[in-house]
Amino acid sequence: MEFNDHMQAALEEARAAARRGEVPVGAVLVSPEGAIVARAGNRTRELSDPTAHAEILVIRARCAELQSERLPGHDLYVTLEPCAMCATALSAARIRRLYYGAPDSKSGGVAHGARVFTHPQCHHAPEIYDGIAEADAAALLRNFFAPRR
Amino acid sequence: MEFNDHMQAALEEARAAARRGEVPVGAVLVSPEGAIVARAGNRTRELSDPTAHAEILVIRARCAELQSERLPGHDLYVTLEPCAMCATALSAARIRRLYYGAPDSKSGGVAHGARVFTHPQCHHAPEIYDGIAEADAAALLRNFFAPRR
């Protein structure tokens, strides 16, 4: 299934992030034609940039490529429930569909906490599909944080 | 008063943004020693980057300069209530105090909508001072959008 392939690509990015010592979250952006057009894992440490979450990086990369502030028809796959920053950026970029893996009760902003897409101050909400390859995404995070706790 | 000087600098950045055809919001970042160490207006159009809000730009600039993901002891002045994206970025960067001008009932994420700092998923909340030079900040936005509506 296509959406599983896309999430597998996001999981590869999450694993690569873990190898760099970054929180293992990965994302890919899929064009209206169904092609992966940007991929990234977290790089907040490497870039010394607290906004360098995987979702922000793929949005910025594709927007720069298209010279556009908006990405209509694009779908984003990410291994973890986005935080409120990333959810708001998805909205600003007019992302069509959001597919995510594991829920994030600690820092999530979609199904938890700020629930960014549920307020009238949010001017575009993507369709949301959660729990895609959830076990793999959650295991990655667990294995990353276990020795650090 | 010092905080008024800092907000005046943020208003200058907002006016400069308007002259570039950007939504007129400006921000400055103040170091623990009380010096302005970064300043920016919105550049989403120029940079084709939906995340290029004034707040994000000053945080990224200062983090890059200090090679740090966090800015403890830094205060941020912005002419408009931050959106949920920027509020979450402020939290991630551990900004100490947030001073803002006009409330933003349409897109704000601090006193409206997502109210980012009020949830347990938010791991750091700055002290908040609102209504600083509110009339000037609101007039700038009104004058910018009036001919466009």
PDB file of C-alpha atoms in Angstrom:
ATOM      1  CA  MET A   1       0.000   0.000   0.000  1.00  0.00           C
ATOM      2  CA  GLU A   2       1.310   3.392  -0.979  1.00  0.00           C
ATOM      3  CA  PHE A   3       0.756   5.063   2.353  1.00  0.00           C
ATOM      4  CA  ASN A   4       2.746   2.321   4.051  1.00  0.00           C
ATOM      5  CA  ASP A   5       5.667   2.872   1.663  1.00  0.00           C
ATOM      6  CA  HIS A   6       5.626   6.584   2.447  1.00  0.00           C
ATOM      7  CA  MET A   7       5.592   5.918   6.185  1.00  0.00           C
ATOM      8  CA  GLN A   8       8.453   3.440   5.753  1.00  0.00           C
ATOM      9  CA  ALA A   9      10.443   6.242   4.135  1.00  0.00           C
ATOM     10  CA  ALA A  10       9.622   8.494   7.094  1.00  0.00           C
ATOM     11  CA  LEU A  11      10.754   5.723   9.472  1.00  0.00           C
ATOM     12  CA  GLU A  12      14.071   5.507   7.592  1.00  0.00           C
ATOM     13  CA  GLU A  13      14.542   9.219   8.203  1.00  0.00           C
ATOM     14  CA  ALA A  14      13.728   8.722  11.892  1.00  0.00           C
ATOM     15  CA  ARG A  15      16.356   5.966  12.153  1.00  0.00           C
ATOM     16  CA  ALA A  16      18.924   8.169  10.447  1.00  0.00           C
ATOM     17  CA  ALA A  17      18.098  10.943  12.932  1.00  0.00           C
ATOM     18  CA  ALA A  18      18.720   8.553  15.829  1.00  0.00           C
ATOM     19  CA  ARG A  19      22.141   7.673  14.397  1.00  0.00           C
ATOM     20  CA  ARG A  20      22.984  11.394  14.411  1.00  0.00           C
ATOM     21  CA  GLY A  21      21.950  11.659  18.087  1.00  0.00           C
ATOM     22  CA  GLU A  22      18.741  13.513  17.248  1.00  0.00           C
ATOM     23  CA  VAL A  23      15.288  12.668  18.585  1.00  0.00           C
ATOM     24  CA  PRO A  24      14.205   9.968  16.101  1.00  0.00           C
ATOM     25  CA  VAL A  25      11.344  11.554  14.226  1.00  0.00           C
ATOM     26  CA  GLY A  26      11.195  11.466  10.427  1.00  0.00           C
ATOM     27  CA  ALA A  27       8.929  12.992   7.803  1.00  0.00           C
ATOM     28  CA  VAL A  28       8.366  12.882   4.071  1.00  0.00           C
ATOM     29  CA  LEU A  29       6.326  15.166   1.888  1.00  0.00           C
ATOM     30  CA  VAL A  30       4.363  13.727  -1.039  1.00  0.00           C
ATOM     31  CA  SER A  31       3.412  15.803  -4.078  1.00  0.00           C
ATOM     32  CA  PRO A  32      -0.081  15.886  -5.604  1.00  0.00           C
ATOM     33  CA  GLU A  33       1.293  13.416  -8.186  1.00  0.00           C
ATOM     34  CA  GLY A  34       2.217  10.949  -5.410  1.00  0.00           C
ATOM     35  CA  ALA A  35       6.004  11.345  -5.443  1.00  0.00           C
ATOM     36  CA  ILE A  36       8.163  11.909  -2.367  1.00  0.00           C
ATOM     37  CA  VAL A  37       9.507  15.427  -2.917  1.00  0.00           C
ATOM     38  CA  ALA A  38      11.190  16.123   0.438  1.00  0.00           C
ATOM     39  CA  ARG A  39      12.403  13.996   3.336  1.00  0.00           C
ATOM     40  CA  ALA A  40      14.031  14.847   6.646  1.00  0.00           C
ATOM     41  CA  GLY A  41      14.649  13.774  10.193  1.00  0.00           C
ATOM     42  CA  ASN A  42      14.977  16.078  13.192  1.00  0.00           C
ATOM     43  CA  ARG A  43      18.117  18.245  13.091  1.00  0.00           C
ATOM     44  CA  THR A  44      17.627  20.551  16.066  1.00  0.00           C
ATOM     45  CA  ARG A  45      20.991  19.646  17.617  1.00  0.00           C
ATOM     46  CA  GLU A  46      23.034  19.630  14.432  1.00  0.00           C
ATOM     47  CA  LEU A  47      21.608  22.964  13.276  1.00  0.00           C
ATOM     48  CA  SER A  48      21.267  24.563  16.746  1.00  0.00           C
ATOM     49  CA  ASP A  49      17.710  25.369  15.703  1.00  0.00           C
ATOM     50  CA  PRO A  50      14.774  24.532  17.985  1.00  0.00           C
ATOM     51  CA  THR A  51      12.453  24.819  14.974  1.00  0.00           C
ATOM     52  CA  ALA A  52      14.322  22.168  12.941  1.00  0.00           C
ATOM     53  CA  HIS A  53      11.743  19.433  13.451  1.00  0.00           C
ATOM     54  CA  ALA A  54      11.361  16.975  10.572  1.00  0.00           C
ATOM     55  CA  GLU A  55       8.005  18.447   9.525  1.00  0.00           C
ATOM     56  CA  ILE A  56       9.311  22.021   9.397  1.00  0.00           C
ATOM     57  CA  LEU A  57      12.363  20.950   7.399  1.00  0.00           C
ATOM     58  CA  VAL A  58      10.364  19.205   4.662  1.00  0.00           C
ATOM     59  CA  ILE A  59       7.888  22.075   4.408  1.00  0.00           C
ATOM     60  CA  ARG A  60      10.652  24.666   4.142  1.00  0.00           C
ATOM     61  CA  ALA A  61      12.543  22.628   1.569  1.00  0.00           C
ATOM     62  CA  ARG A  62       9.560  22.102  -0.713  1.00  0.00           C
ATOM     63  CA  CYS A  63       8.331  25.696  -0.375  1.00  0.00           C
ATOM     64  CA  ALA A  64      11.803  26.932  -1.350  1.00  0.00           C
ATOM     65  CA  GLU A  65      11.844  24.591  -4.348  1.00  0.00           C
ATOM     66  CA  LEU A  66       8.429  25.742  -5.563  1.00  0.00           C
ATOM     67  CA  GLN A  67       8.997  29.363  -4.493  1.00  0.00           C
ATOM     68  CA  SER A  68       5.645  29.247  -2.751  1.00  0.00           C
ATOM     69  CA  GLU A  69       4.409  29.774   0.805  1.00  0.00           C
ATOM     70  CA  ARG A  70       1.748  27.121   0.282  1.00  0.00           C
ATOM     71  CA  LEU A  71       1.757  23.489  -0.767  1.00  0.00           C
ATOM     72  CA  PRO A  72      -1.799  22.664  -1.817  1.00  0.00           C
ATOM     73  CA  GLY A  73      -2.374  19.004  -2.625  1.00  0.00           C
ATOM     74  CA  HIS A  74       0.706  17.881  -0.718  1.00  0.00           C
ATOM     75  CA  ASP A  75       0.508  15.181   1.956  1.00  0.00           C
ATOM     76  CA  LEU A  76       2.853  14.888   4.925  1.00  0.00           C
ATOM     77  CA  TYR A  77       3.872  11.631   6.584  1.00  0.00           C
ATOM     78  CA  VAL A  78       5.561  11.830   9.965  1.00  0.00           C
ATOM     79  CA  THR A  79       6.425   9.102  12.445  1.00  0.00           C
ATOM     80  CA  LEU A  80       5.152  10.991  15.521  1.00  0.00           C
ATOM     81  CA  GLU A  81       2.156  13.185  16.271  1.00  0.00           C
ATOM     82  CA  PRO A  82       3.261  16.744  15.418  1.00  0.00           C
ATOM     83  CA  CYS A  83       3.771  19.318  18.167  1.00  0.00           C
ATOM     84  CA  ALA A  84       1.764  22.550  18.134  1.00  0.00           C
ATOM     85  CA  MET A  85       4.514  24.363  16.226  1.00  0.00           C
ATOM     86  CA  CYS A  86       4.569  21.834  13.417  1.00  0.00           C
ATOM     87  CA  ALA A  87       0.789  21.453  13.308  1.00  0.00           C
ATOM     88  CA  THR A  88       0.435  25.217  12.859  1.00  0.00           C
ATOM     89  CA  ALA A  89       3.094  25.208  10.136  1.00  0.00           C
ATOM     90  CA  LEU A  90       1.199  22.407   8.332  1.00  0.00           C
ATOM     91  CA  SER A  91      -1.888  24.570   8.464  1.00  0.00           C
ATOM     92  CA  ALA A  92      -0.068  27.666   7.164  1.00  0.00           C
ATOM     93  CA  ALA A  93       1.362  25.603   4.284  1.00  0.00           C
ATOM     94  CA  ARG A  94      -2.118  24.249   3.440  1.00  0.00           C
ATOM     95  CA  ILE A  95      -0.997  20.618   3.631  1.00  0.00           C
ATOM     96  CA  ARG A  96      -3.841  18.407   2.355  1.00  0.00           C
ATOM     97  CA  ARG A  97      -3.458  15.255   4.437  1.00  0.00           C
ATOM     98  CA  LEU A  98      -1.462  14.447   7.548  1.00  0.00           C
ATOM     99  CA  TYR A  99      -0.505  10.824   8.211  1.00  0.00           C
ATOM    100  CA  TYR A 100       1.242  10.157  11.486  1.00  0.00           C
ATOM    101  CA  GLY A 101       2.528   7.142  13.388  1.00  0.00           C
ATOM    102  CA  ALA A 102       2.671   7.195  17.178  1.00  0.00           C
ATOM    103  CA  PRO A 103       0.587   9.495  19.350  1.00  0.00           C
ATOM    104  CA  ASP A 104       2.595  11.890  21.544  1.00  0.00           C
ATOM    105  CA  SER A 105       0.856  12.441  24.842  1.00  0.00           C
ATOM    106  CA  LYS A 106       3.911  14.284  26.194  1.00  0.00           C
ATOM    107  CA  SER A 107       4.387  16.966  23.534  1.00  0.00           C
ATOM    108  CA  GLY A 108       1.759  16.448  20.825  1.00  0.00           C
ATOM    109  CA  GLY A 109      -0.394  19.315  19.588  1.00  0.00           C
ATOM    110  CA  VAL A 110      -2.851  17.527  17.286  1.00  0.00           C
ATOM    111  CA  ALA A 111      -4.713  14.966  19.427  1.00  0.00           C
ATOM    112  CA  HIS A 112      -3.299  16.333  22.697  1.00  0.00           C
ATOM    113  CA  GLY A 113      -2.752  19.663  24.442  1.00  0.00           C
ATOM    114  CA  ALA A 114      -3.154  22.636  22.125  1.00  0.00           C
ATOM    115  CA  ARG A 115      -5.162  20.576  19.570  1.00  0.00           C
ATOM    116  CA  VAL A 116      -4.214  23.170  16.997  1.00  0.00           C
ATOM    117  CA  PHE A 117      -6.645  22.137  14.252  1.00  0.00           C
ATOM    118  CA  THR A 118      -9.764  22.380  16.425  1.00  0.00           C
ATOM    119  CA  HIS A 119      -9.874  26.165  16.932  1.00  0.00           C
ATOM    120  CA  PRO A 120     -11.354  28.890  14.730  1.00  0.00           C
ATOM    121  CA  GLN A 121      -7.898  30.547  14.781  1.00  0.00           C
ATOM    122  CA  CYS A 122      -6.737  27.651  12.578  1.00  0.00           C
ATOM    123  CA  HIS A 123      -7.633  28.604   9.002  1.00  0.00           C
ATOM    124  CA  HIS A 124      -6.900  25.279   7.324  1.00  0.00           C
ATOM    125  CA  ALA A 125      -6.977  21.776   8.775  1.00  0.00           C
ATOM    126  CA  PRO A 126      -5.573  18.787   6.890  1.00  0.00           C
ATOM    127  CA  GLU A 127      -7.389  15.476   6.807  1.00  0.00           C
ATOM    128  CA  ILE A 128      -5.766  13.385   9.543  1.00  0.00           C
ATOM    129  CA  TYR A 129      -4.865   9.691   9.508  1.00  0.00           C
ATOM    130  CA  ASP A 130      -3.171   8.453  12.668  1.00  0.00           C
ATOM    131  CA  GLY A 131      -1.687   5.190  13.893  1.00  0.00           C
ATOM    132  CA  ILE A 132       0.169   4.383  10.623  1.00  0.00           C
ATOM    133  CA  ALA A 133       3.061   2.028  11.544  1.00  0.00           C
ATOM    134  CA  GLU A 134       2.553   3.240  15.097  1.00  0.00           C
ATOM    135  CA  ALA A 135       4.388   0.344  16.762  1.00  0.00           C
ATOM    136  CA  ASP A 136       7.564   0.885  14.721  1.00  0.00           C
ATOM    137  CA  ALA A 137       7.583   4.629  15.346  1.00  0.00           C
ATOM    138  CA  ALA A 138       6.980   4.225  19.068  1.00  0.00           C
ATOM    139  CA  ALA A 139       9.666   1.511  19.411  1.00  0.00           C
ATOM    140  CA  LEU A 140      12.235   3.802  17.780  1.00  0.00           C
ATOM    141  CA  LEU A 141      11.549   6.538  20.307  1.00  0.00           C
ATOM    142  CA  ARG A 142      11.498   4.112  23.218  1.00  0.00           C
ATOM    143  CA  ASN A 143      14.842   2.595  22.232  1.00  0.00           C
ATOM    144  CA  PHE A 144      16.343   6.045  21.780  1.00  0.00           C
ATOM    145  CA  PHE A 145      15.287   7.412  25.137  1.00  0.00           C
ATOM    146  CA  ALA A 146      15.680   4.223  27.248  1.00  0.00           C
ATOM    147  CA  PRO A 147      19.471   4.478  27.792  1.00  0.00           C
ATOM    148  CA  ARG A 148      19.145   8.234  28.408  1.00  0.00           C
ATOM    149  CA  ARG A 149      16.712   7.877  31.288  1.00  0.00           C
TER     150      ARG A 149
ATOM    151  CA  MET B   1      11.263  52.871  29.894  1.00  0.00           C
ATOM    152  CA  GLU B   2      13.404  50.122  28.491  1.00  0.00           C
ATOM    153  CA  PHE B   3      10.572  47.835  27.486  1.00  0.00           C
ATOM    154  CA  ASN B   4       9.047  50.647  25.487  1.00  0.00           C
ATOM    155  CA  ASP B   5      12.328  51.192  23.612  1.00  0.00           C
ATOM    156  CA  HIS B   6      12.460  47.509  22.749  1.00  0.00           C
ATOM    157  CA  MET B   7       8.874  47.536  21.516  1.00  0.00           C
ATOM    158  CA  GLN B   8       9.633  50.639  19.442  1.00  0.00           C
ATOM    159  CA  ALA B   9      12.430  48.669  17.770  1.00  0.00           C
ATOM    160  CA  ALA B  10       9.965  45.855  17.066  1.00  0.00           C
ATOM    161  CA  LEU B  11       7.535  48.392  15.590  1.00  0.00           C
ATOM    162  CA  GLU B  12      10.302  49.668  13.291  1.00  0.00           C
ATOM    163  CA  GLU B  13      10.754  46.115  12.039  1.00  0.00           C
ATOM    164  CA  ALA B  14       6.999  45.819  11.497  1.00  0.00           C
ATOM    165  CA  ARG B  15       6.980  49.029   9.428  1.00  0.00           C
ATOM    166  CA  ALA B  16       9.912  47.768   7.370  1.00  0.00           C
ATOM    167  CA  ALA B  17       7.993  44.522   6.754  1.00  0.00           C
ATOM    168  CA  ALA B  18       4.998  46.511   5.500  1.00  0.00           C
ATOM    169  CA  ARG B  19       7.253  48.376   3.042  1.00  0.00           C
ATOM    170  CA  ARG B  20       8.351  44.990   1.674  1.00  0.00           C
ATOM    171  CA  GLY B  21       4.727  43.903   1.212  1.00  0.00           C
ATOM    172  CA  GLU B  22       4.854  41.537   4.150  1.00  0.00           C
ATOM    173  CA  VAL B  23       2.297  41.321   6.958  1.00  0.00           C
ATOM    174  CA  PRO B  24       3.585  44.052   9.303  1.00  0.00           C
ATOM    175  CA  VAL B  25       4.729  42.174  12.363  1.00  0.00           C
ATOM    176  CA  GLY B  26       8.133  42.823  13.908  1.00  0.00           C
ATOM    177  CA  ALA B  27      10.135  41.265  16.718  1.00  0.00           C
ATOM    178  CA  VAL B  28      13.330  41.837  18.632  1.00  0.00           C
ATOM    179  CA  LEU B  29      15.182  39.518  20.949  1.00  0.00           C
ATOM    180  CA  VAL B  30      16.886  40.911  24.055  1.00  0.00           C
ATOM    181  CA  SER B  31      19.836  39.179  25.728  1.00  0.00           C
ATOM    182  CA  PRO B  32      20.098  38.544  29.470  1.00  0.00           C
ATOM    183  CA  GLU B  33      22.351  41.642  29.554  1.00  0.00           C
ATOM    184  CA  GLY B  34      19.541  43.771  28.094  1.00  0.00           C
ATOM    185  CA  ALA B  35      20.911  44.281  24.564  1.00  0.00           C
ATOM    186  CA  ILE B  36      18.934  43.740  21.370  1.00  0.00           C
ATOM    187  CA  VAL B  37      20.703  40.765  19.778  1.00  0.00           C
ATOM    188  CA  ALA B  38      18.343  39.951  16.892  1.00  0.00           C
ATOM    189  CA  ARG B  39      15.596  41.813  15.045  1.00  0.00           C
ATOM    190  CA  ALA B  40      13.297  40.846  12.184  1.00  0.00           C
ATOM    191  CA  GLY B  41      10.007  41.456  10.461  1.00  0.00           C
ATOM    192  CA  ASN B  42       7.926  38.840   8.700  1.00  0.00           C
ATOM    193  CA  ARG B  43       9.555  37.498   5.514  1.00  0.00           C
ATOM    194  CA  THR B  44       7.205  34.695   4.487  1.00  0.00           C
ATOM    195  CA  ARG B  45       6.691  36.102   0.984  1.00  0.00           C
ATOM    196  CA  GLU B  46      10.281  37.086   0.294  1.00  0.00           C
ATOM    197  CA  LEU B  47      11.638  33.743   1.500  1.00  0.00           C
ATOM    198  CA  SER B  48       8.710  31.588   0.281  1.00  0.00           C
ATOM    199  CA  ASP B  49       8.662  30.160   3.790  1.00  0.00           C
ATOM    200  CA  PRO B  50       5.414  29.913   5.752  1.00  0.00           C
ATOM    201  CA  THR B  51       7.466  29.587   8.946  1.00  0.00           C
ATOM    202  CA  ALA B  52       9.343  32.877   8.412  1.00  0.00           C
ATOM    203  CA  HIS B  53       7.398  34.820  11.023  1.00  0.00           C
ATOM    204  CA  ALA B  54       9.324  37.557  12.836  1.00  0.00           C
ATOM    205  CA  GLU B  55       9.517  35.534  16.057  1.00  0.00           C
ATOM    206  CA  ILE B  56      10.904  32.422  14.345  1.00  0.00           C
ATOM    207  CA  LEU B  57      13.491  34.482  12.464  1.00  0.00           C
ATOM    208  CA  VAL B  58      14.927  36.126  15.575  1.00  0.00           C
ATOM    209  CA  ILE B  59      15.011  32.845  17.489  1.00  0.00           C
ATOM    210  CA  ARG B  60      16.779  31.037  14.649  1.00  0.00           C
ATOM    211  CA  ALA B  61      19.274  33.863  14.198  1.00  0.00           C
ATOM    212  CA  ARG B  62      20.256  34.026  17.852  1.00  0.00           C
ATOM    213  CA  CYS B  63      20.376  30.232  18.277  1.00  0.00           C
ATOM    214  CA  ALA B  64      22.694  30.017  15.258  1.00  0.00           C
ATOM    215  CA  GLU B  65      24.909  32.749  16.702  1.00  0.00           C
ATOM    216  CA  LEU B  66      25.148  31.043  20.101  1.00  0.00           C
ATOM    217  CA  GLN B  67      25.208  27.525  18.605  1.00  0.00           C
ATOM    218  CA  SER B  68      22.466  26.580  21.040  1.00  0.00           C
ATOM    219  CA  GLU B  69      18.927  25.225  20.777  1.00  0.00           C
ATOM    220  CA  ARG B  70      17.920  27.238  23.820  1.00  0.00           C
ATOM    221  CA  LEU B  71      18.037  30.903  24.789  1.00  0.00           C
ATOM    222  CA  PRO B  72      17.633  31.024  28.567  1.00  0.00           C
ATOM    223  CA  GLY B  73      17.333  34.533  29.966  1.00  0.00           C
ATOM    224  CA  HIS B  74      16.353  36.023  26.617  1.00  0.00           C
ATOM    225  CA  ASP B  75      13.208  38.139  26.247  1.00  0.00           C
ATOM    226  CA  LEU B  76      11.188  38.496  23.054  1.00  0.00           C
ATOM    227  CA  TYR B  77       9.269  41.599  22.016  1.00  0.00           C
ATOM    228  CA  VAL B  78       6.767  41.243  19.190  1.00  0.00           C
ATOM    229  CA  THR B  79       4.158  43.662  17.922  1.00  0.00           C
ATOM    230  CA  LEU B  80       1.354  41.071  17.644  1.00  0.00           C
ATOM    231  CA  GLU B  81       0.190  38.143  19.757  1.00  0.00           C
ATOM    232  CA  PRO B  82       2.156  35.125  18.489  1.00  0.00           C
ATOM    233  CA  CYS B  83       0.415  32.336  16.596  1.00  0.00           C
ATOM    234  CA  ALA B  84       0.527  28.767  17.926  1.00  0.00           C
ATOM    235  CA  MET B  85       3.607  27.979  15.818  1.00  0.00           C
ATOM    236  CA  CYS B  86       5.611  30.870  17.226  1.00  0.00           C
ATOM    237  CA  ALA B  87       4.364  30.368  20.783  1.00  0.00           C
ATOM    238  CA  THR B  88       5.546  26.747  20.670  1.00  0.00           C
ATOM    239  CA  ALA B  89       8.907  27.816  19.245  1.00  0.00           C
ATOM    240  CA  LEU B  90       9.280  30.348  22.093  1.00  0.00           C
ATOM    241  CA  SER B  91       8.644  27.535  24.530  1.00  0.00           C
ATOM    242  CA  ALA B  92      11.155  25.208  22.845  1.00  0.00           C
ATOM    243  CA  ALA B  93      13.780  27.969  22.941  1.00  0.00           C
ATOM    244  CA  ARG B  94      13.087  28.581  26.646  1.00  0.00           C
ATOM    245  CA  ILE B  95      12.457  32.310  26.126  1.00  0.00           C
ATOM    246  CA  ARG B  96      12.175  33.968  29.553  1.00  0.00           C
ATOM    247  CA  ARG B  97       9.657  36.750  28.935  1.00  0.00           C
ATOM    248  CA  LEU B  98       7.271  37.491  26.090  1.00  0.00           C
ATOM    249  CA  TYR B  99       6.158  41.088  25.559  1.00  0.00           C
ATOM    250  CA  TYR B 100       3.566  41.613  22.861  1.00  0.00           C
ATOM    251  CA  GLY B 101       1.543  44.476  21.452  1.00  0.00           C
ATOM    252  CA  ALA B 102      -1.859  43.869  19.902  1.00  0.00           C
ATOM    253  CA  PRO B 103      -4.014  40.833  20.637  1.00  0.00           C
ATOM    254  CA  ASP B 104      -4.799  38.640  17.603  1.00  0.00           C
ATOM    255  CA  SER B 105      -8.266  37.188  17.897  1.00  0.00           C
ATOM    256  CA  LYS B 106      -8.055  35.899  14.312  1.00  0.00           C
ATOM    257  CA  SER B 107      -4.837  33.872  14.420  1.00  0.00           C
ATOM    258  CA  GLY B 108      -3.347  34.194  17.910  1.00  0.00           C
ATOM    259  CA  GLY B 109      -2.247  31.150  19.874  1.00  0.00           C
ATOM    260  CA  VAL B 110      -1.374  32.655  23.261  1.00  0.00           C
ATOM    261  CA  ALA B 111      -4.542  34.339  24.584  1.00  0.00           C
ATOM    262  CA  HIS B 112      -6.750  32.830  21.869  1.00  0.00           C
ATOM    263  CA  GLY B 113      -7.394  29.493  20.194  1.00  0.00           C
ATOM    264  CA  ALA B 114      -4.715  26.914  20.942  1.00  0.00           C
ATOM    265  CA  ARG B 115      -3.517  28.838  24.047  1.00  0.00           C
ATOM    266  CA  VAL B 116      -0.244  26.976  23.726  1.00  0.00           C
ATOM    267  CA  PHE B 117       1.220  27.843  27.113  1.00  0.00           C
ATOM    268  CA  THR B 118      -1.734  26.531  29.133  1.00  0.00           C
ATOM    269  CA  HIS B 119      -1.353  22.799  28.440  1.00  0.00           C
ATOM    270  CA  PRO B 120       0.807  20.178  30.183  1.00  0.00           C
ATOM    271  CA  GLN B 121       2.280  19.402  26.718  1.00  0.00           C
ATOM    272  CA  CYS B 122       4.010  22.790  26.934  1.00  0.00           C
ATOM    273  CA  HIS B 123       7.195  22.248  28.933  1.00  0.00           C
ATOM    274  CA  HIS B 124       8.208  25.875  29.417  1.00  0.00           C
ATOM    275  CA  ALA B 125       6.037  28.984  29.497  1.00  0.00           C
ATOM    276  CA  PRO B 126       7.528  32.479  29.404  1.00  0.00           C
ATOM    277  CA  GLU B 127       6.250  35.256  31.618  1.00  0.00           C
ATOM    278  CA  ILE B 128       3.779  37.192  29.467  1.00  0.00           C
ATOM    279  CA  TYR B 129       3.258  40.964  29.245  1.00  0.00           C
ATOM    280  CA  ASP B 130       0.636  42.011  26.732  1.00  0.00           C
ATOM    281  CA  GLY B 131      -0.758  45.293  25.447  1.00  0.00           C
ATOM    282  CA  ILE B 132       2.671  47.031  25.076  1.00  0.00           C
ATOM    283  CA  ALA B 133       2.228  49.820  22.470  1.00  0.00           C
ATOM    284  CA  GLU B 134      -0.899  47.954  21.426  1.00  0.00           C
ATOM    285  CA  ALA B 135      -2.506  50.901  19.584  1.00  0.00           C
ATOM    286  CA  ASP B 136       0.539  51.449  17.341  1.00  0.00           C
ATOM    287  CA  ALA B 137       0.846  47.763  16.488  1.00  0.00           C
ATOM    288  CA  ALA B 138      -2.861  47.411  15.736  1.00  0.00           C
ATOM    289  CA  ALA B 139      -2.916  50.569  13.578  1.00  0.00           C
ATOM    290  CA  LEU B 140      -0.038  49.239  11.473  1.00  0.00           C
ATOM    291  CA  LEU B 141      -1.935  46.049  10.733  1.00  0.00           C
ATOM    292  CA  ARG B 142      -5.200  47.887  10.082  1.00  0.00           C
ATOM    293  CA  ASN B 143      -3.549  50.280   7.633  1.00  0.00           C
ATOM    294  CA  PHE B 144      -1.837  47.401   5.868  1.00  0.00           C
ATOM    295  CA  PHE B 145      -4.934  45.283   5.376  1.00  0.00           C
ATOM    296  CA  ALA B 146      -7.483  48.064   4.761  1.00  0.00           C
ATOM    297  CA  PRO B 147      -6.681  48.625   1.044  1.00  0.00           C
ATOM    298  CA  ARG B 148      -6.480  44.848   0.526  1.00  0.00           C
ATOM    299  CA  ARG B 149      -9.983  44.094   1.803  1.00  0.00           C
TER     300      ARG B 149
END
